[in-house]
Coordinates of C-alpha atoms in Angstrom, one line a residue:
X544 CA 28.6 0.5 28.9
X545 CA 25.6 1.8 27.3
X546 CA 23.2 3.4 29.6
X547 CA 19.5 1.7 31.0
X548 CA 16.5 1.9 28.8
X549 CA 12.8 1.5 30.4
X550 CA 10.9 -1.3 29.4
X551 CA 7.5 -0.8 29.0
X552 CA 4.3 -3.0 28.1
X553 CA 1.4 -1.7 25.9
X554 CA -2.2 -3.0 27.4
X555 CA -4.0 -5.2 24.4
X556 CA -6.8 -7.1 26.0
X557 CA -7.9 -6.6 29.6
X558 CA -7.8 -10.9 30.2
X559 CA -4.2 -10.7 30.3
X560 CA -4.2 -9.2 33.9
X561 CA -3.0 -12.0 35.7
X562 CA 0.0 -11.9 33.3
X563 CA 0.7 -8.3 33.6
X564 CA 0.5 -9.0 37.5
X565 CA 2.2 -12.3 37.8
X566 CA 5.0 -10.5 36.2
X567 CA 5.2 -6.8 37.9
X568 CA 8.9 -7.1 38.3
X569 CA 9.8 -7.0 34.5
X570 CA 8.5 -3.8 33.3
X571 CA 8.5 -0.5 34.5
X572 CA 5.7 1.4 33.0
X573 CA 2.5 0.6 30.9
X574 CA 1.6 2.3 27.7
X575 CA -2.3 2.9 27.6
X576 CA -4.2 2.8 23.9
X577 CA -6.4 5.6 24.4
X578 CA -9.3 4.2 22.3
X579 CA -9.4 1.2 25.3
X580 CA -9.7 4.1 28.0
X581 CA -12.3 6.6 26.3
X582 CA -14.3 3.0 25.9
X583 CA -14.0 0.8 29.1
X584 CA -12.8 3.2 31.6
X585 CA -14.4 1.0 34.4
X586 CA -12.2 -2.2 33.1
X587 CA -9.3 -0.3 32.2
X588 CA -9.3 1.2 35.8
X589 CA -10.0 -2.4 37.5
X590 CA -6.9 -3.6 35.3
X591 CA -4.3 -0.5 36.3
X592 CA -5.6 -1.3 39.7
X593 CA -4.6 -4.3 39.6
X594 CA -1.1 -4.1 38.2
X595 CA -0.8 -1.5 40.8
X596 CA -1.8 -3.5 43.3
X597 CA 0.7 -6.1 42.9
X598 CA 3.7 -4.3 42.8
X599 CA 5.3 -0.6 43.5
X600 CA 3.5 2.2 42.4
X601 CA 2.3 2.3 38.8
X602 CA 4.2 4.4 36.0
X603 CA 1.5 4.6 32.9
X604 CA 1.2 7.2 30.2
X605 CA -1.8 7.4 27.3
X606 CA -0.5 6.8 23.4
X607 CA -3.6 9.4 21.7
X608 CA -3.9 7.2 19.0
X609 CA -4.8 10.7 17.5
X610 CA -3.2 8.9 14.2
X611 CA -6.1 6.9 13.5
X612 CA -8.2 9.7 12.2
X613 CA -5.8 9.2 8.9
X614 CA -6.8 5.7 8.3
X615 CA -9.4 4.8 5.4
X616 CA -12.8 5.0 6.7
X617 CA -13.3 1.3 5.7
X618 CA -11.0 0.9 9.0
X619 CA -13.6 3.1 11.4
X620 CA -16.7 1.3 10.8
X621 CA -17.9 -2.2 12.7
X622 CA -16.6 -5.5 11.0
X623 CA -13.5 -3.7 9.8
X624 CA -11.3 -5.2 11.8
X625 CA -12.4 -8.6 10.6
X626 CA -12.9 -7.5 7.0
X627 CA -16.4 -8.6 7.5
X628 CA -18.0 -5.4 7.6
X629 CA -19.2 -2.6 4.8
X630 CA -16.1 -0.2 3.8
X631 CA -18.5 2.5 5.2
X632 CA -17.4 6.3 4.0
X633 CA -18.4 9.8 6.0
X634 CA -20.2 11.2 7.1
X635 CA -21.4 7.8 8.7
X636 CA -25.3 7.8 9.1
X637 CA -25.7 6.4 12.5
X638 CA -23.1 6.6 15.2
X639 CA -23.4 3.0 15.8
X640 CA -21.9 2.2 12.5
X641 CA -18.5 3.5 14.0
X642 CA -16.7 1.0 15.6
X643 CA -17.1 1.3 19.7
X644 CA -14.0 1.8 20.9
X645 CA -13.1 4.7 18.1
X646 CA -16.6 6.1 18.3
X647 CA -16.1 6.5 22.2
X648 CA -12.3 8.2 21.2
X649 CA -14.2 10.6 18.9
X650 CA -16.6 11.8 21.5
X651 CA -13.9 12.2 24.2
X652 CA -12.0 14.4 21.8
X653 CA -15.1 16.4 20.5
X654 CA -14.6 14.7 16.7
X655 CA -17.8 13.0 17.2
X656 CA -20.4 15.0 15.7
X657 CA -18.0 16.0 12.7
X658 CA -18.0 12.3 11.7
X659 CA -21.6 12.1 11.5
X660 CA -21.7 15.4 9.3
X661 CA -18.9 15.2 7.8
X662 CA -15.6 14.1 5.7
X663 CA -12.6 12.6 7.1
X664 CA -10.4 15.7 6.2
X665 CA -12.8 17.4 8.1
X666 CA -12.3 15.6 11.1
X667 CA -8.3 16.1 10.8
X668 CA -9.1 19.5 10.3
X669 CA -11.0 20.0 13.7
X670 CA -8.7 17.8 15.2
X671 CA -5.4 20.0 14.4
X672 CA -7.8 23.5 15.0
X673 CA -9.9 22.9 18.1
X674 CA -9.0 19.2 19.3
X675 CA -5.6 19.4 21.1
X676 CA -6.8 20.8 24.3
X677 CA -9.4 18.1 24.5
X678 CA -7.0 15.4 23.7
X679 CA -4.3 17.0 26.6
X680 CA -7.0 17.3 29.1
X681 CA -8.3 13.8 28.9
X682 CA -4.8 12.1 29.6
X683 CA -4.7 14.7 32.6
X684 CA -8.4 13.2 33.5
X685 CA -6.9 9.7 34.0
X686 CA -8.6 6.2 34.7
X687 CA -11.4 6.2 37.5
X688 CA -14.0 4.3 38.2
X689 CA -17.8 6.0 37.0
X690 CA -19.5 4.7 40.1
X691 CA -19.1 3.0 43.4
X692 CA -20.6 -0.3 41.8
X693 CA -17.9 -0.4 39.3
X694 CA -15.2 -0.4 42.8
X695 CA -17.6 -3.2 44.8
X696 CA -17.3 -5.1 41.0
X697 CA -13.7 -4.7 40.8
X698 CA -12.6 -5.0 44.5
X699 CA -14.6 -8.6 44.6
X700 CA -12.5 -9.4 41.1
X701 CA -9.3 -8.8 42.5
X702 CA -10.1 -9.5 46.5
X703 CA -8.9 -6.5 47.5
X704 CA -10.3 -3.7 49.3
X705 CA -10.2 -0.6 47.2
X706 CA -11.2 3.2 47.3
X707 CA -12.1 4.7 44.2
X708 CA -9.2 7.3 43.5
X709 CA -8.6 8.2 40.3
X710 CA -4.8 6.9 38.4
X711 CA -2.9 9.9 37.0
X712 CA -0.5 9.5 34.3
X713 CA 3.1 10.1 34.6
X714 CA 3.3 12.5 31.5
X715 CA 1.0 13.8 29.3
X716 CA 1.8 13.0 24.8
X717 CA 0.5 15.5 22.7
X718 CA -1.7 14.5 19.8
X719 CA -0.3 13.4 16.4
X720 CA -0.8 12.2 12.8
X721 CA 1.6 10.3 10.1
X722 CA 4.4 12.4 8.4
X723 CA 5.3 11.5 4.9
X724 CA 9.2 13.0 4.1
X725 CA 8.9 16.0 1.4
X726 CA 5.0 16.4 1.7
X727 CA 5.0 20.0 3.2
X728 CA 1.1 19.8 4.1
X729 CA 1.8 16.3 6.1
X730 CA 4.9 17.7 7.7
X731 CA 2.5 21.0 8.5
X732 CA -0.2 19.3 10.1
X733 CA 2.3 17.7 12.8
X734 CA 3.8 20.9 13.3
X735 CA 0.8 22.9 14.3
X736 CA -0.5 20.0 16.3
X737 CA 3.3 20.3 18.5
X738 CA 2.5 24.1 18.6
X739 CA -0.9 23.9 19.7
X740 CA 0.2 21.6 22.4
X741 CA 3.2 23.5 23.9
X742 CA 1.0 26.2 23.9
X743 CA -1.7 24.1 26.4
X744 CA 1.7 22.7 28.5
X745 CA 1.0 23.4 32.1
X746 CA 3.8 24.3 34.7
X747 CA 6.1 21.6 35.2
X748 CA 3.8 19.0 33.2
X749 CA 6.2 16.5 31.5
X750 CA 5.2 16.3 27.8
X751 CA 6.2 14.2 24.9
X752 CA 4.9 13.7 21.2
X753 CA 5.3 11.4 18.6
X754 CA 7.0 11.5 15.1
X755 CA 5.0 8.9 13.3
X756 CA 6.5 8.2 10.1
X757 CA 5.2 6.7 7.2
X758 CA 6.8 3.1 5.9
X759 CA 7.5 5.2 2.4
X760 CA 9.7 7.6 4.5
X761 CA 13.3 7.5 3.3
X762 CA 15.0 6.6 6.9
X763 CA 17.8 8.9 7.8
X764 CA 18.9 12.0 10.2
X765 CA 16.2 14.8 10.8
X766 CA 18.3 18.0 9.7
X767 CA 18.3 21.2 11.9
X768 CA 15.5 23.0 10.0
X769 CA 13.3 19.8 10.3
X770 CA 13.3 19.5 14.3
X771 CA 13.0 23.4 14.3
X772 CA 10.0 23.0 12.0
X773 CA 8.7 20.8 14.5
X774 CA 9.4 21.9 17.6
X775 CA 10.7 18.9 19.0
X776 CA 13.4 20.5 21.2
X777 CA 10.9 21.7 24.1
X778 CA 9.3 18.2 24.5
X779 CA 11.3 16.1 27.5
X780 CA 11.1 13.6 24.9
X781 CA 9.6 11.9 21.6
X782 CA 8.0 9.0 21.0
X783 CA 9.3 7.0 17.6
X784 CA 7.1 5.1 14.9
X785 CA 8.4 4.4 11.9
X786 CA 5.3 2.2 10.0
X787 CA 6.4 -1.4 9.5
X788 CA 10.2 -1.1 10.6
X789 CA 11.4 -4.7 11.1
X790 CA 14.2 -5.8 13.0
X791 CA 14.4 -8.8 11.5
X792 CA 14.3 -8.6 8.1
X793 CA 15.7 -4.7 7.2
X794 CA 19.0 -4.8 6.2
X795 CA 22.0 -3.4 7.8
X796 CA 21.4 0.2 6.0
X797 CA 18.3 0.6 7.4
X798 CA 19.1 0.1 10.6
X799 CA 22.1 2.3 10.2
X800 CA 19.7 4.7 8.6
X801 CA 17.1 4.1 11.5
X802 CA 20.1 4.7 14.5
X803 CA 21.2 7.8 12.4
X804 CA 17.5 9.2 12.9
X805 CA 17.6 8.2 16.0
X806 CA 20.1 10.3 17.0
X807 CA 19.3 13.0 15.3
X808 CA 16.4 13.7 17.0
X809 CA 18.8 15.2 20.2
X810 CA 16.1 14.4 22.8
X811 CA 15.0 11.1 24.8
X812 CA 13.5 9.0 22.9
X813 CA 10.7 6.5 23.7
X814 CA 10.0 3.7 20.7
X815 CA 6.7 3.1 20.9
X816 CA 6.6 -0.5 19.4
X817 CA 10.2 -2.1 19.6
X818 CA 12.3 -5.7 20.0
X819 CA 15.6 -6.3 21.1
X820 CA 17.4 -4.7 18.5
X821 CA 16.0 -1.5 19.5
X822 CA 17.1 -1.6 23.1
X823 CA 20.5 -1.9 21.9
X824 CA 20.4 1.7 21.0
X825 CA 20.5 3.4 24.3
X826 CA 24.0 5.2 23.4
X827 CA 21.8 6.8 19.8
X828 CA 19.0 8.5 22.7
X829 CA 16.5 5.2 22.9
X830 CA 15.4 5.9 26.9
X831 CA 12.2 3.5 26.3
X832 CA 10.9 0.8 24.6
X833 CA 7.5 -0.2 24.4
X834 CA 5.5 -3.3 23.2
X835 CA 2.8 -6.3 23.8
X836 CA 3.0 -9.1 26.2
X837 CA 4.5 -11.1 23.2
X838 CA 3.2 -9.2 20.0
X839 CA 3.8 -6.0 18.6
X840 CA 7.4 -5.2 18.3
X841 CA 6.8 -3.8 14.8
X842 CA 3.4 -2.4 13.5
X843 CA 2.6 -0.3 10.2
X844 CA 0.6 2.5 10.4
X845 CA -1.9 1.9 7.2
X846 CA -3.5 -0.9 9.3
X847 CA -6.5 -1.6 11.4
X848 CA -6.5 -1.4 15.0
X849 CA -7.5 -4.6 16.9
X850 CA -7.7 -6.6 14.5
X851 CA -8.0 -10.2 16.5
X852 CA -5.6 -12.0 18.7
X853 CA -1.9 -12.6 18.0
X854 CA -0.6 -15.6 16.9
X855 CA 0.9 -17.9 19.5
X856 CA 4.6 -17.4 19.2
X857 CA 7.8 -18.3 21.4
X858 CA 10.7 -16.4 22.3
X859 CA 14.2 -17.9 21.8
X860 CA 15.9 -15.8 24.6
X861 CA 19.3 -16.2 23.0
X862 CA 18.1 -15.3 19.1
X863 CA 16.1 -12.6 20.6
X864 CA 13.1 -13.6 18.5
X865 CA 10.3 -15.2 18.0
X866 CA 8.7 -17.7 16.1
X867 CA 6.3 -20.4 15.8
X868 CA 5.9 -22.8 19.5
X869 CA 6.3 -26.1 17.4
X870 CA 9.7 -24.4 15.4
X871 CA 11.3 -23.2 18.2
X872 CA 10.7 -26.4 20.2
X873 CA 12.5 -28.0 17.2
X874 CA 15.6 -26.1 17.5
X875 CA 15.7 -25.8 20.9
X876 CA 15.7 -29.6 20.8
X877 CA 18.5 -29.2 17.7
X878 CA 20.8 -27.1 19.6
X879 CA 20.0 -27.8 23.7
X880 CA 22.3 -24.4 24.5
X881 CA 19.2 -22.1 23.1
X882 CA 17.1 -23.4 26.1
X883 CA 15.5 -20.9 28.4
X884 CA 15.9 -21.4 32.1
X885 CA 13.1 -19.3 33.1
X886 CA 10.4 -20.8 35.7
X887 CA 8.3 -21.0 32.8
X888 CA 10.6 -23.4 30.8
X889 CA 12.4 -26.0 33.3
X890 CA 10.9 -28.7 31.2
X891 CA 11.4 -28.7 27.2
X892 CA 9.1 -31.9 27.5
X893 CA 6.6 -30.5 29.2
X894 CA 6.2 -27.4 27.1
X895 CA 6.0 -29.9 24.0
X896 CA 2.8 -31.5 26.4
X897 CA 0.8 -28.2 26.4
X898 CA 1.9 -27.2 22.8
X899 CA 0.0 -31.0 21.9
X900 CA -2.9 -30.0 24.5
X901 CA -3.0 -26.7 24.1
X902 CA -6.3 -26.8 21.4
X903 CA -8.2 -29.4 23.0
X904 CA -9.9 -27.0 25.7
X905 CA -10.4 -23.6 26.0
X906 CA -8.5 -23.5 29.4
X907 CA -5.8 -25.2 28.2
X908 CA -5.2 -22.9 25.5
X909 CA -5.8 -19.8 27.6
X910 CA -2.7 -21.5 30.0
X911 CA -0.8 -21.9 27.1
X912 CA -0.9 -18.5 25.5
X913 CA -0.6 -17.2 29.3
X914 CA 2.6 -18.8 30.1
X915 CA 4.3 -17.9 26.4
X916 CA 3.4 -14.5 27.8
X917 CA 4.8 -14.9 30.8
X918 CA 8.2 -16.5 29.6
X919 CA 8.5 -13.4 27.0
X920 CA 8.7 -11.2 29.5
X921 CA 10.9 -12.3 32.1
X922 CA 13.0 -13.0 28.7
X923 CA 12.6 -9.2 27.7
X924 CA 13.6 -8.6 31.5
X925 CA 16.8 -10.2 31.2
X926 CA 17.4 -8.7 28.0
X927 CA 16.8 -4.9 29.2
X928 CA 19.1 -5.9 32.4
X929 CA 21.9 -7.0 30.1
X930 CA 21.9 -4.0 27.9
X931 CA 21.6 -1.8 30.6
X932 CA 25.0 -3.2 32.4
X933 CA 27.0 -5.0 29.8
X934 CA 28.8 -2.9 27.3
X935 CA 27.4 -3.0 23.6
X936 CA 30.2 -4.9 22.6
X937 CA 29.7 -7.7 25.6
X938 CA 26.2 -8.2 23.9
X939 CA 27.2 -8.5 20.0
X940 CA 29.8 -11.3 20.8
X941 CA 27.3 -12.9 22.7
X942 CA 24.9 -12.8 19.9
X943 CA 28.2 -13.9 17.6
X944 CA 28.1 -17.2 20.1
X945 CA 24.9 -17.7 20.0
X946 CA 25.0 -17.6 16.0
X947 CA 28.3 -20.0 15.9
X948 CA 26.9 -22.5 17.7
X949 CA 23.3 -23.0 16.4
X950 CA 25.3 -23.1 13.2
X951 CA 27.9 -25.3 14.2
X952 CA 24.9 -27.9 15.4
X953 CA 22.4 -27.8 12.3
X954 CA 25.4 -28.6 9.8
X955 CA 22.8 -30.5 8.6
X956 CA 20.3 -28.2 7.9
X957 CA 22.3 -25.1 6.2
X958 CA 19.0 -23.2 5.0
X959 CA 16.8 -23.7 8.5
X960 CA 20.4 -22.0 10.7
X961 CA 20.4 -19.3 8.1
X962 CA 17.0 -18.4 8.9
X963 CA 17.1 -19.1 12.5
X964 CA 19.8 -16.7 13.0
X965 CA 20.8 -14.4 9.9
X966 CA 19.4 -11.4 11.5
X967 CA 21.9 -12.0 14.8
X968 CA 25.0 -11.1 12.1
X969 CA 22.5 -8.0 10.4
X970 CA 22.4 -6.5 13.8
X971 CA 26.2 -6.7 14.7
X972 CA 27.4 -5.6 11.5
X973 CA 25.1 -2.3 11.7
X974 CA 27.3 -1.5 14.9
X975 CA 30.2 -1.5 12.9

């Protein structure tokens, strides 16, 4: 029997409160972008409050985002994350040019003014020489409200009567950027940003950091010299990212590869953007998983950061994936045993109404996309509960069913069973 991993759920957008609230009882901590709290403190306070609200007390930790000071600069200015905007360079001219939520990051972490007079190396630089204490000691600040209007707003919001304590996180992740395997400088700059931070840990403060890995990175073990190079023994734990890591379509090396890593690494580990594959390896060190309300489960590195809403996307509870509403309909239709018996999906019927209605109104859409949410994660729910008290090989032959019989019905359709289900038989055989 493998061991219980913590399921946690990454804020995106703060209109997906209700969801987050509605379903309290299927995660157990929240993963906060720092770029959203250094931006709209006020909202992201009113949301935590919320959650908080409608459940037990709330378990939340900050991700720095520290990373993005790697990206290309056409990624930090306005319209970047539409493509619509100039692919500005630094120094930038104007503050304003910088897109809001990353300007507001830069200024809580004293990067700010390098920016504007600047280069980009020179803002890694200042963030790996001077910026680690600032980044530590704005996780320890936490979310409150600026101002008693900001409580009256958010108390009338949620109909609740609330005082305007400040929300502490439950450990504190020191700052990190992208390592690329073999690139000593890379591997350098992650190392003195570990040190720098042990060296700011306070008495008893739970800390973490974050091996970031870059998609070019050859997967595999991290030798003995590696994890003392980084210091990654005295964390309680480490956060994994490798960029662009796909359950679904690496092959069964990788993944072999990927748990080999994994266990390498000798500490808890908490995978910052992770599916169901992932949760199946608690027995390599996985302790947490982390992701959307239904999006990402993977996520490169080299990319923009909020760049629009998700697509709409359903989760087959037994293929533990997801795909498009009017596909998965289809086969759940095709073979009736992939149904999902959650209170969100009594009715296949009626879920095929709201697809159809879903894009004549505004509401309706909103509904939709709310309740997708809301089935994915009472579907992750049951999914971290299974893991956690079945043994490992309970859940492959399970998966092995599941496989046979969407097979055995879409004779028909070869090509179409392959594709619905070809990643069940990659996962298995990586356990073997």
């Amino acid at each position: 029997m493998t061991h219980a991993v913590t399921n946690g759920v990454r804020v995106g957008i703060f209109r997906d409160r209700p969801v987050f609230e509605a379903c309290r009882d299927t995660y157990t901590s929240v993963v906060v972008p720092a770029h959203i709290a250094a931006y709209a403190g006020d909202g992201l306070w009113g949301f935590l409050t919320g959650i908080q609200q409608a459940g037990s007390s709330l378990n939340f930790w900050y991700d720095p985002m520290t990373y993005y000071v790697e990206l290309g600069t056409e990624y930090w200015f306005r319209g970047s994350e539409e493509n619509a905007g100039p692919r500005g360079t630094l120094p930038a001219s104007d503050e304003k040019e910088i897109r809001p939520a990353f300007r507001e990051l830069l200024r809580a972490y004293d990067l700010l003014e390098t920016a504007l007079t600047g280069t980009a190396a020179d803002v890694r630089t200042r963030l790996i020489s001077t910026g680690v204490a600032r980044v530590l000691e704005f996780q320890r600040t936490g979310v409150s409200p600026k101002s008693k209007r900001a409580v009256s707003k958010y108390a009338r919001i949620l109909g609740l009567t609330l005082d305007d304590d400040s929300l502490r996180p439950s450990r504190v992740v020191a700052p990190y950027l992208a390592v690329t395997a073999r690139d000593a400088h890379r591997q350098r700059n992650q190392e003195l940003l570990n040190a720098a931070s042990l060296a700011e840990r306070r008495d008893g403060e739970p800390m973490w950091t974050v091996l970031a890995l870059e998609s070019k990175v050859a997967i595999g073990p991290l030798s003995s010299d590696e994890i003392a190079r980084l210091h990654l023994d005295p964390f309680d734990g480490v956060g994994l990212w490798v960029s662009g890591l796909d359950e679904y379509t690496s092959s069964t090396q990788q993944l072999r590869d990927y748990r080999a890593l994994v266990r390498s690494i000798g500490r808890p580990v908490w995978l910052i953007y992770a599916g169901f594959y992932w949760l199946l390896m608690s027995s390599d060190g996985v302790e947490a998983v982390s992701h959307g309300v239904y999006y990402t489960e993977n996520k490169r590195i080299r990319s923009s950061v909020g760049s629009g809403p998700p697509a709409e996307r359903y989760y087959i509870p037994r293929l533990h994936r997801f795909f498009e509403p009017a596909r998965a309909l289809r086969a759940i239709s095709a073979v009736p045993s992939l149904a999902c018996n959650c209170p969100e999906c009594r009715s296949l019927d009626a879920l095929r109404t709201e697809l159809v209605l879903s894009p004549t109104s505004p509401d309706r859409r909103m509904a939709w996309i709310s309740r997708l949410q809301r089935h994915f994660l009472r579907s992750r729910a049951d999914e971290v509960a299974e893991v956690s008290t079945e043994s490992l090989d309970v859940v492959l032959s399970r998966m092995t069913e599941a496989r046979n019989e969407v097979r055995a019905a879409m004779r028909g359709d070869p090509e179409e069973a392959g594709r619905l289900t070809d990643h069940l038989a990659t996962w298995a055989a990586s356990f073997r």
